[in-house]
PDB file of C-alpha atoms in Angstrom:
ATOM      1  CA  UNK F   1      -0.106  -0.101  -0.029  1.00  0.00           C
ATOM      2  CA  UNK F   2       0.992   3.582  -0.711  1.00  0.00           C
ATOM      3  CA  UNK F   3       1.478   5.705   2.410  1.00  0.00           C
ATOM      4  CA  UNK F   4       3.263   8.555   3.888  1.00  0.00           C
ATOM      5  CA  UNK F   5       3.969   9.143   7.588  1.00  0.00           C
ATOM      6  CA  UNK F   6       3.265  12.519   9.122  1.00  0.00           C
ATOM      7  CA  UNK F   7       5.079  14.106  11.838  1.00  0.00           C
ATOM      8  CA  UNK F   8       3.146  12.444  14.671  1.00  0.00           C
ATOM      9  CA  UNK F   9       3.598   9.013  13.063  1.00  0.00           C
ATOM     10  CA  UNK F  10       0.395   8.754  11.471  1.00  0.00           C
ATOM     11  CA  UNK F  11       0.273   6.574   8.304  1.00  0.00           C
ATOM     12  CA  UNK F  12      -1.780   8.127   5.608  1.00  0.00           C
ATOM     13  CA  UNK F  13      -2.842   5.894   2.900  1.00  0.00           C
ATOM     14  CA  UNK F  14      -3.351   7.357  -0.759  1.00  0.00           C
ATOM     15  CA  UNK F  15      -4.129   6.189  -4.389  1.00  0.00           C
ATOM     16  CA  UNK F  16      -2.153   7.563  -7.140  1.00  0.00           C
ATOM     17  CA  UNK F  17      -3.480   7.085 -10.596  1.00  0.00           C
ATOM     18  CA  UNK F  18      -2.296   8.325 -14.021  1.00  0.00           C
ATOM     19  CA  UNK F  19      -0.022  11.025 -15.159  1.00  0.00           C
ATOM     20  CA  UNK F  20      -0.142  14.451 -15.979  1.00  0.00           C
ATOM     21  CA  UNK F  21      -1.339  17.799 -13.891  1.00  0.00           C
ATOM     22  CA  UNK F  22      -2.094  16.667 -10.350  1.00  0.00           C
ATOM     23  CA  UNK F  23      -5.832  16.584  -9.285  1.00  0.00           C
ATOM     24  CA  UNK F  24      -5.999  16.056  -5.459  1.00  0.00           C
ATOM     25  CA  UNK F  25      -9.296  14.807  -3.845  1.00  0.00           C
ATOM     26  CA  UNK F  26     -10.284  15.175  -0.101  1.00  0.00           C
ATOM     27  CA  UNK F  27     -13.280  13.125   0.698  1.00  0.00           C
ATOM     28  CA  UNK F  28     -16.204  13.463   3.219  1.00  0.00           C
ATOM     29  CA  UNK F  29     -16.996  11.896   6.664  1.00  0.00           C
ATOM     30  CA  UNK F  30     -17.160   8.959   7.154  1.00  0.00           C
ATOM     31  CA  UNK F  31     -15.813   7.784   3.947  1.00  0.00           C
ATOM     32  CA  UNK F  32     -12.519   7.072   2.231  1.00  0.00           C
ATOM     33  CA  UNK F  33     -10.690   7.794  -1.109  1.00  0.00           C
ATOM     34  CA  UNK F  34     -13.023   5.263  -2.597  1.00  0.00           C
ATOM     35  CA  UNK F  35     -15.629   7.896  -2.581  1.00  0.00           C
ATOM     36  CA  UNK F  36     -13.893   9.533  -5.364  1.00  0.00           C
ATOM     37  CA  UNK F  37     -13.199   6.656  -7.650  1.00  0.00           C
ATOM     38  CA  UNK F  38     -15.636   7.710 -10.446  1.00  0.00           C
ATOM     39  CA  UNK F  39     -14.000  11.032 -10.726  1.00  0.00           C
ATOM     40  CA  UNK F  40     -10.373   9.594 -10.412  1.00  0.00           C
ATOM     41  CA  UNK F  41     -11.023   6.893 -13.016  1.00  0.00           C
ATOM     42  CA  UNK F  42     -12.434   9.403 -15.504  1.00  0.00           C
ATOM     43  CA  UNK F  43      -9.891  12.156 -15.066  1.00  0.00           C
ATOM     44  CA  UNK F  44      -6.957   9.772 -15.069  1.00  0.00           C
ATOM     45  CA  UNK F  45      -8.268   8.401 -18.375  1.00  0.00           C
ATOM     46  CA  UNK F  46      -8.218  11.969 -19.611  1.00  0.00           C
ATOM     47  CA  UNK F  47      -4.572  12.494 -18.928  1.00  0.00           C
ATOM     48  CA  UNK F  48      -4.573  13.827 -15.302  1.00  0.00           C
ATOM     49  CA  UNK F  49      -2.601  12.516 -12.223  1.00  0.00           C
ATOM     50  CA  UNK F  50      -5.368  11.636  -9.725  1.00  0.00           C
ATOM     51  CA  UNK F  51      -4.460  11.310  -6.013  1.00  0.00           C
ATOM     52  CA  UNK F  52      -6.738  10.686  -3.176  1.00  0.00           C
ATOM     53  CA  UNK F  53      -5.786   9.862   0.437  1.00  0.00           C
ATOM     54  CA  UNK F  54      -7.869   8.375   3.323  1.00  0.00           C
ATOM     55  CA  UNK F  55      -8.015  10.891   6.059  1.00  0.00           C
ATOM     56  CA  UNK F  56      -6.553  10.155   9.218  1.00  0.00           C
ATOM     57  CA  UNK F  57      -8.796   7.830  11.157  1.00  0.00           C
ATOM     58  CA  UNK F  58     -10.634   6.821   7.914  1.00  0.00           C
ATOM     59  CA  UNK F  59     -10.401   4.097   5.553  1.00  0.00           C
ATOM     60  CA  UNK F  60      -6.778   2.471   5.371  1.00  0.00           C
ATOM     61  CA  UNK F  61      -4.927   5.326   7.231  1.00  0.00           C
ATOM     62  CA  UNK F  62      -3.905   4.916  10.779  1.00  0.00           C
ATOM     63  CA  UNK F  63      -6.573   5.426  13.483  1.00  0.00           C
ATOM     64  CA  UNK F  64      -4.908   7.922  16.071  1.00  0.00           C
ATOM     65  CA  UNK F  65      -6.923   9.128  18.979  1.00  0.00           C
ATOM     66  CA  UNK F  66      -5.467  12.715  18.546  1.00  0.00           C
ATOM     67  CA  UNK F  67      -5.652  15.110  15.306  1.00  0.00           C
ATOM     68  CA  UNK F  68      -9.161  14.480  14.127  1.00  0.00           C
ATOM     69  CA  UNK F  69      -9.692  18.277  13.589  1.00  0.00           C
ATOM     70  CA  UNK F  70      -9.445  20.387  10.551  1.00  0.00           C
ATOM     71  CA  UNK F  71      -5.941  21.887  11.390  1.00  0.00           C
ATOM     72  CA  UNK F  72      -4.453  18.592  11.230  1.00  0.00           C
ATOM     73  CA  UNK F  73      -6.299  17.360   8.483  1.00  0.00           C
ATOM     74  CA  UNK F  74      -5.075  20.337   6.542  1.00  0.00           C
ATOM     75  CA  UNK F  75      -1.529  19.668   7.654  1.00  0.00           C
ATOM     76  CA  UNK F  76      -1.685  16.037   6.734  1.00  0.00           C
ATOM     77  CA  UNK F  77      -2.915  17.087   3.086  1.00  0.00           C
ATOM     78  CA  UNK F  78       0.173  19.519   3.116  1.00  0.00           C
ATOM     79  CA  UNK F  79       2.508  16.745   4.141  1.00  0.00           C
ATOM     80  CA  UNK F  80       1.097  14.436   1.372  1.00  0.00           C
ATOM     81  CA  UNK F  81       1.504  17.365  -1.255  1.00  0.00           C
ATOM     82  CA  UNK F  82       4.999  17.900  -0.183  1.00  0.00           C
ATOM     83  CA  UNK F  83       5.909  14.234  -0.108  1.00  0.00           C
ATOM     84  CA  UNK F  84       4.732  13.779  -3.660  1.00  0.00           C
ATOM     85  CA  UNK F  85       6.140  17.139  -4.773  1.00  0.00           C
ATOM     86  CA  UNK F  86       2.844  18.337  -6.320  1.00  0.00           C
ATOM     87  CA  UNK F  87       2.707  21.588  -7.889  1.00  0.00           C
ATOM     88  CA  UNK F  88       0.013  23.405 -10.039  1.00  0.00           C
ATOM     89  CA  UNK F  89      -2.386  21.085  -8.463  1.00  0.00           C
ATOM     90  CA  UNK F  90      -6.181  21.163  -8.524  1.00  0.00           C
ATOM     91  CA  UNK F  91      -7.697  20.499  -5.077  1.00  0.00           C
ATOM     92  CA  UNK F  92     -11.125  18.760  -5.177  1.00  0.00           C
ATOM     93  CA  UNK F  93     -13.023  18.609  -1.835  1.00  0.00           C
ATOM     94  CA  UNK F  94     -16.382  16.978  -1.002  1.00  0.00           C
ATOM     95  CA  UNK F  95     -18.234  17.803   2.202  1.00  0.00           C
ATOM     96  CA  UNK F  96     -15.603  17.695   5.168  1.00  0.00           C
ATOM     97  CA  UNK F  97     -13.134  17.306   2.362  1.00  0.00           C
ATOM     98  CA  UNK F  98     -14.182  20.662   1.140  1.00  0.00           C
ATOM     99  CA  UNK F  99     -13.391  22.199   4.655  1.00  0.00           C
ATOM    100  CA  UNK F 100      -9.963  20.356   4.600  1.00  0.00           C
ATOM    101  CA  UNK F 101      -9.108  22.119   1.194  1.00  0.00           C
ATOM    102  CA  UNK F 102     -10.251  25.440   2.615  1.00  0.00           C
ATOM    103  CA  UNK F 103      -8.176  25.084   5.760  1.00  0.00           C
ATOM    104  CA  UNK F 104      -5.370  23.772   3.682  1.00  0.00           C
ATOM    105  CA  UNK F 105      -5.155  26.890   1.692  1.00  0.00           C
ATOM    106  CA  UNK F 106      -5.807  28.861   4.825  1.00  0.00           C
ATOM    107  CA  UNK F 107      -2.766  27.508   6.593  1.00  0.00           C
ATOM    108  CA  UNK F 108      -0.446  26.762   3.599  1.00  0.00           C
ATOM    109  CA  UNK F 109      -1.409  29.354   1.027  1.00  0.00           C
ATOM    110  CA  UNK F 110      -1.858  28.631  -2.756  1.00  0.00           C
ATOM    111  CA  UNK F 111       1.892  28.242  -4.034  1.00  0.00           C
ATOM    112  CA  UNK F 112       1.161  24.758  -5.238  1.00  0.00           C
ATOM    113  CA  UNK F 113      -2.356  25.354  -5.897  1.00  0.00           C
ATOM    114  CA  UNK F 114      -3.806  26.060  -9.533  1.00  0.00           C
ATOM    115  CA  UNK F 115      -7.462  25.652  -8.894  1.00  0.00           C
ATOM    116  CA  UNK F 116      -9.998  24.576  -6.242  1.00  0.00           C
ATOM    117  CA  UNK F 117     -13.475  22.797  -6.258  1.00  0.00           C
ATOM    118  CA  UNK F 118     -15.732  22.505  -3.428  1.00  0.00           C
ATOM    119  CA  UNK F 119     -18.615  19.950  -3.791  1.00  0.00           C
ATOM    120  CA  UNK F 120     -21.424  19.854  -1.310  1.00  0.00           C
ATOM    121  CA  UNK F 121     -18.960  21.408   1.032  1.00  0.00           C
ATOM    122  CA  UNK F 122     -19.302  22.419   4.766  1.00  0.00           C
ATOM    123  CA  UNK F 123     -17.550  26.035   4.464  1.00  0.00           C
ATOM    124  CA  UNK F 124     -18.022  28.739   5.733  1.00  0.00           C
ATOM    125  CA  UNK F 125     -19.618  27.179   9.036  1.00  0.00           C
ATOM    126  CA  UNK F 126     -22.293  24.517   9.580  1.00  0.00           C
ATOM    127  CA  UNK F 127     -23.110  25.205  13.167  1.00  0.00           C
ATOM    128  CA  UNK F 128     -26.046  27.463  14.012  1.00  0.00           C
ATOM    129  CA  UNK F 129     -24.528  30.452  15.899  1.00  0.00           C
ATOM    130  CA  UNK F 130     -25.867  34.159  16.591  1.00  0.00           C
ATOM    131  CA  UNK F 131     -23.534  35.214  13.958  1.00  0.00           C
ATOM    132  CA  UNK F 132     -24.682  32.230  11.648  1.00  0.00           C
ATOM    133  CA  UNK F 133     -28.334  32.159  12.214  1.00  0.00           C
ATOM    134  CA  UNK F 134     -29.021  29.985   9.049  1.00  0.00           C
ATOM    135  CA  UNK F 135     -26.844  27.141  10.448  1.00  0.00           C
ATOM    136  CA  UNK F 136     -27.935  23.721  12.097  1.00  0.00           C
ATOM    137  CA  UNK F 137     -28.584  23.500  15.654  1.00  0.00           C
ATOM    138  CA  UNK F 138     -25.944  21.915  18.038  1.00  0.00           C
ATOM    139  CA  UNK F 139     -28.680  19.295  18.953  1.00  0.00           C
ATOM    140  CA  UNK F 140     -28.586  17.861  15.398  1.00  0.00           C
ATOM    141  CA  UNK F 141     -24.714  17.137  15.826  1.00  0.00           C
ATOM    142  CA  UNK F 142     -25.212  15.797  19.271  1.00  0.00           C
ATOM    143  CA  UNK F 143     -27.740  13.351  17.751  1.00  0.00           C
ATOM    144  CA  UNK F 144     -25.127  12.320  15.123  1.00  0.00           C
ATOM    145  CA  UNK F 145     -22.556  11.611  18.114  1.00  0.00           C
ATOM    146  CA  UNK F 146     -25.118   9.591  20.097  1.00  0.00           C
ATOM    147  CA  UNK F 147     -25.953   7.548  16.873  1.00  0.00           C
ATOM    148  CA  UNK F 148     -22.383   6.875  16.186  1.00  0.00           C
ATOM    149  CA  UNK F 149     -21.851   5.774  19.626  1.00  0.00           C
ATOM    150  CA  UNK F 150     -25.157   3.731  20.009  1.00  0.00           C
ATOM    151  CA  UNK F 151     -24.789   1.472  16.831  1.00  0.00           C
ATOM    152  CA  UNK F 152     -22.700   3.027  14.206  1.00  0.00           C
ATOM    153  CA  UNK F 153     -23.210   0.050  11.764  1.00  0.00           C
ATOM    154  CA  UNK F 154     -26.835   0.539  11.774  1.00  0.00           C
ATOM    155  CA  UNK F 155     -26.377   4.421  11.639  1.00  0.00           C
ATOM    156  CA  UNK F 156     -24.269   4.368   8.557  1.00  0.00           C
ATOM    157  CA  UNK F 157     -27.001   1.955   6.914  1.00  0.00           C
ATOM    158  CA  UNK F 158     -29.511   4.547   7.483  1.00  0.00           C
ATOM    159  CA  UNK F 159     -27.546   7.592   6.753  1.00  0.00           C
ATOM    160  CA  UNK F 160     -26.894   6.458   3.276  1.00  0.00           C
ATOM    161  CA  UNK F 161     -30.571   7.193   2.451  1.00  0.00           C
ATOM    162  CA  UNK F 162     -30.517  10.763   2.795  1.00  0.00           C
ATOM    163  CA  UNK F 163     -26.746  10.952   1.700  1.00  0.00           C
ATOM    164  CA  UNK F 164     -27.787   9.851  -1.754  1.00  0.00           C
ATOM    165  CA  UNK F 165     -31.206  11.363  -1.729  1.00  0.00           C
ATOM    166  CA  UNK F 166     -32.854   7.837  -1.750  1.00  0.00           C
ATOM    167  CA  UNK F 167     -35.294   8.605   0.716  1.00  0.00           C
ATOM    168  CA  UNK F 168     -37.065  11.069  -1.706  1.00  0.00           C
ATOM    169  CA  UNK F 169     -40.135  10.039  -3.589  1.00  0.00           C
ATOM    170  CA  UNK F 170     -39.405   8.212  -6.931  1.00  0.00           C
ATOM    171  CA  UNK F 171     -35.639   7.887  -6.260  1.00  0.00           C
ATOM    172  CA  UNK F 172     -33.776   4.931  -7.966  1.00  0.00           C
ATOM    173  CA  UNK F 173     -31.970   3.211  -5.134  1.00  0.00           C
ATOM    174  CA  UNK F 174     -28.860   1.407  -5.590  1.00  0.00           C
ATOM    175  CA  UNK F 175     -28.209  -1.153  -2.853  1.00  0.00           C
ATOM    176  CA  UNK F 176     -24.717  -1.433  -4.092  1.00  0.00           C
ATOM    177  CA  UNK F 177     -24.059   2.366  -3.461  1.00  0.00           C
ATOM    178  CA  UNK F 178     -25.425   2.017  -0.073  1.00  0.00           C
ATOM    179  CA  UNK F 179     -23.274  -1.087   0.750  1.00  0.00           C
ATOM    180  CA  UNK F 180     -20.302   0.725  -0.380  1.00  0.00           C
ATOM    181  CA  UNK F 181     -21.167   3.766   1.874  1.00  0.00           C
ATOM    182  CA  UNK F 182     -21.689   1.464   4.877  1.00  0.00           C
ATOM    183  CA  UNK F 183     -18.365  -0.348   4.163  1.00  0.00           C
ATOM    184  CA  UNK F 184     -16.409   2.819   3.974  1.00  0.00           C
ATOM    185  CA  UNK F 185     -18.061   4.022   7.221  1.00  0.00           C
ATOM    186  CA  UNK F 186     -17.192   0.711   8.805  1.00  0.00           C
ATOM    187  CA  UNK F 187     -13.615   1.150   7.779  1.00  0.00           C
ATOM    188  CA  UNK F 188     -13.229   4.425   9.568  1.00  0.00           C
ATOM    189  CA  UNK F 189     -12.374   4.216  13.285  1.00  0.00           C
ATOM    190  CA  UNK F 190     -14.670   4.980  16.065  1.00  0.00           C
ATOM    191  CA  UNK F 191     -12.640   7.854  17.386  1.00  0.00           C
ATOM    192  CA  UNK F 192     -12.519   9.668  13.930  1.00  0.00           C
ATOM    193  CA  UNK F 193     -16.157   8.772  13.234  1.00  0.00           C
ATOM    194  CA  UNK F 194     -17.102  10.614  16.606  1.00  0.00           C
ATOM    195  CA  UNK F 195     -14.562  13.428  16.793  1.00  0.00           C
ATOM    196  CA  UNK F 196     -14.658  14.390  13.076  1.00  0.00           C
ATOM    197  CA  UNK F 197     -18.420  15.542  13.757  1.00  0.00           C
ATOM    198  CA  UNK F 198     -17.100  18.403  15.915  1.00  0.00           C
ATOM    199  CA  UNK F 199     -14.456  19.037  13.303  1.00  0.00           C
ATOM    200  CA  UNK F 200     -16.853  19.525  10.419  1.00  0.00           C
ATOM    201  CA  UNK F 201     -19.534  21.155  12.328  1.00  0.00           C
ATOM    202  CA  UNK F 202     -17.943  23.722  14.601  1.00  0.00           C
ATOM    203  CA  UNK F 203     -14.861  24.777  12.501  1.00  0.00           C
ATOM    204  CA  UNK F 204     -15.274  28.340  11.207  1.00  0.00           C
ATOM    205  CA  UNK F 205     -13.786  28.549   7.888  1.00  0.00           C
ATOM    206  CA  UNK F 206     -14.749  32.064   6.987  1.00  0.00           C
ATOM    207  CA  UNK F 207     -11.276  33.589   7.048  1.00  0.00           C
ATOM    208  CA  UNK F 208      -9.985  30.577   5.039  1.00  0.00           C
ATOM    209  CA  UNK F 209     -12.266  31.232   2.230  1.00  0.00           C
ATOM    210  CA  UNK F 210     -10.895  34.956   2.175  1.00  0.00           C
ATOM    211  CA  UNK F 211      -7.428  33.664   1.487  1.00  0.00           C
ATOM    212  CA  UNK F 212      -8.621  31.888  -1.792  1.00  0.00           C
ATOM    213  CA  UNK F 213      -6.769  33.390  -4.715  1.00  0.00           C
ATOM    214  CA  UNK F 214      -7.106  30.932  -7.453  1.00  0.00           C
ATOM    215  CA  UNK F 215      -9.905  30.028  -9.713  1.00  0.00           C
ATOM    216  CA  UNK F 216     -12.519  28.140  -7.578  1.00  0.00           C
ATOM    217  CA  UNK F 217     -15.595  25.958  -8.401  1.00  0.00           C
ATOM    218  CA  UNK F 218     -18.492  25.549  -6.177  1.00  0.00           C
ATOM    219  CA  UNK F 219     -20.881  22.717  -6.838  1.00  0.00           C
ATOM    220  CA  UNK F 220     -24.020  21.861  -4.520  1.00  0.00           C
ATOM    221  CA  UNK F 221     -27.241  20.225  -4.851  1.00  0.00           C
ATOM    222  CA  UNK F 222     -30.262  22.238  -3.832  1.00  0.00           C
ATOM    223  CA  UNK F 223     -31.798  19.153  -2.202  1.00  0.00           C
ATOM    224  CA  UNK F 224     -28.667  18.325   0.029  1.00  0.00           C
ATOM    225  CA  UNK F 225     -29.998  16.900   3.280  1.00  0.00           C
ATOM    226  CA  UNK F 226     -26.618  16.654   4.853  1.00  0.00           C
ATOM    227  CA  UNK F 227     -24.961  20.011   4.295  1.00  0.00           C
ATOM    228  CA  UNK F 228     -27.868  22.434   3.418  1.00  0.00           C
ATOM    229  CA  UNK F 229     -26.968  24.756   0.559  1.00  0.00           C
ATOM    230  CA  UNK F 230     -28.120  28.060   2.139  1.00  0.00           C
ATOM    231  CA  UNK F 231     -25.620  28.120   5.028  1.00  0.00           C
ATOM    232  CA  UNK F 232     -22.740  26.528   2.762  1.00  0.00           C
ATOM    233  CA  UNK F 233     -22.392  27.121  -0.840  1.00  0.00           C
ATOM    234  CA  UNK F 234     -24.610  30.269  -1.042  1.00  0.00           C
ATOM    235  CA  UNK F 235     -22.321  31.983   1.518  1.00  0.00           C
ATOM    236  CA  UNK F 236     -19.082  30.498   0.197  1.00  0.00           C
ATOM    237  CA  UNK F 237     -19.582  31.690  -3.208  1.00  0.00           C
ATOM    238  CA  UNK F 238     -19.656  35.238  -1.930  1.00  0.00           C
ATOM    239  CA  UNK F 239     -16.770  34.772   0.244  1.00  0.00           C
ATOM    240  CA  UNK F 240     -14.454  33.517  -2.295  1.00  0.00           C
ATOM    241  CA  UNK F 241     -13.309  36.196  -4.652  1.00  0.00           C
ATOM    242  CA  UNK F 242     -14.353  35.384  -8.319  1.00  0.00           C
ATOM    243  CA  UNK F 243     -15.714  31.814  -7.256  1.00  0.00           C
ATOM    244  CA  UNK F 244     -18.204  30.210  -9.617  1.00  0.00           C
ATOM    245  CA  UNK F 245     -21.361  28.667  -8.147  1.00  0.00           C
ATOM    246  CA  UNK F 246     -23.291  26.001  -9.968  1.00  0.00           C
ATOM    247  CA  UNK F 247     -26.465  24.702  -8.271  1.00  0.00           C
ATOM    248  CA  UNK F 248     -27.541  21.124  -9.311  1.00  0.00           C
ATOM    249  CA  UNK F 249     -31.281  21.147  -8.966  1.00  0.00           C
ATOM    250  CA  UNK F 250     -32.642  18.393  -6.736  1.00  0.00           C
ATOM    251  CA  UNK F 251     -29.279  16.772  -6.433  1.00  0.00           C
ATOM    252  CA  UNK F 252     -28.374  15.276  -3.064  1.00  0.00           C
ATOM    253  CA  UNK F 253     -25.241  15.441  -0.931  1.00  0.00           C
ATOM    254  CA  UNK F 254     -23.548  12.192  -2.705  1.00  0.00           C
ATOM    255  CA  UNK F 255     -23.927  13.791  -6.057  1.00  0.00           C
ATOM    256  CA  UNK F 256     -20.448  12.590  -7.050  1.00  0.00           C
ATOM    257  CA  UNK F 257     -22.008   9.163  -7.343  1.00  0.00           C
ATOM    258  CA  UNK F 258     -25.564   9.794  -8.246  1.00  0.00           C
ATOM    259  CA  UNK F 259     -24.637  12.267 -10.883  1.00  0.00           C
ATOM    260  CA  UNK F 260     -21.163  11.209 -11.610  1.00  0.00           C
ATOM    261  CA  UNK F 261     -21.276  11.800 -15.539  1.00  0.00           C
ATOM    262  CA  UNK F 262     -22.388  15.339 -14.878  1.00  0.00           C
ATOM    263  CA  UNK F 263     -19.970  16.129 -12.318  1.00  0.00           C
ATOM    264  CA  UNK F 264     -17.063  14.425 -14.396  1.00  0.00           C
ATOM    265  CA  UNK F 265     -17.732  16.698 -17.373  1.00  0.00           C
ATOM    266  CA  UNK F 266     -18.030  19.567 -14.991  1.00  0.00           C
ATOM    267  CA  UNK F 267     -14.547  18.821 -13.441  1.00  0.00           C
ATOM    268  CA  UNK F 268     -12.923  18.301 -16.741  1.00  0.00           C
ATOM    269  CA  UNK F 269     -14.383  21.573 -18.243  1.00  0.00           C
ATOM    270  CA  UNK F 270     -13.132  23.501 -15.312  1.00  0.00           C
ATOM    271  CA  UNK F 271      -9.582  21.984 -14.949  1.00  0.00           C
ATOM    272  CA  UNK F 272      -9.064  22.415 -18.792  1.00  0.00           C
TER     273      UNK F 272
END
């Protein structure tokens, strides 16, 4: 397996497919690099070098107790970029991965970054606060934590329904996609599954978005039941200078899977 080892001894697993300009993928919670296989295979076939890592605590990476926060996630990403000596890279982040990309740019700048893509991403802040009245109340995240501790296997099974919009009338459900989501969720360690909830819900990425100075594409479904569009993409697109926002009508959170052909074409056009 391809891995790098970070400063605190955590092993980060990554896939590295194809050659050409690097496209680096940051996945969402509780998934792994596998969540981006459709995009990676497509873009690698189009002449790009596609790299995706399993975030610490997730997938095939180590499961440390510490470091399940966006600062460390961003530093792990920086360590991977440095180890592979990536330059002129396009960074694509979905959900929590979009927060990872934002914090990476906020902490490490854009010297090695050509462009950025945020898909169904968490920035600027998911949590409802006096300054962020459109956010999600803390009680919702407390319920997630309780569900992870109570029976996370059953919880991942149930979460796959709203994640891919399979709970909507007339939705064509893929049991295979649901099983893949469950499997990726079960590969994540319990500490990461639990602690990452605080990371993705309570981290304010407003200032990080202000440090973006590369072309940025924001894709979001207007029926995203996991990261509601009003408190995320609608605000991020205003905070990132010159960002392009594309709203997918009726699309769910897991649109990289359910609308993979559309997302793939969108990414290729933007990268080109």
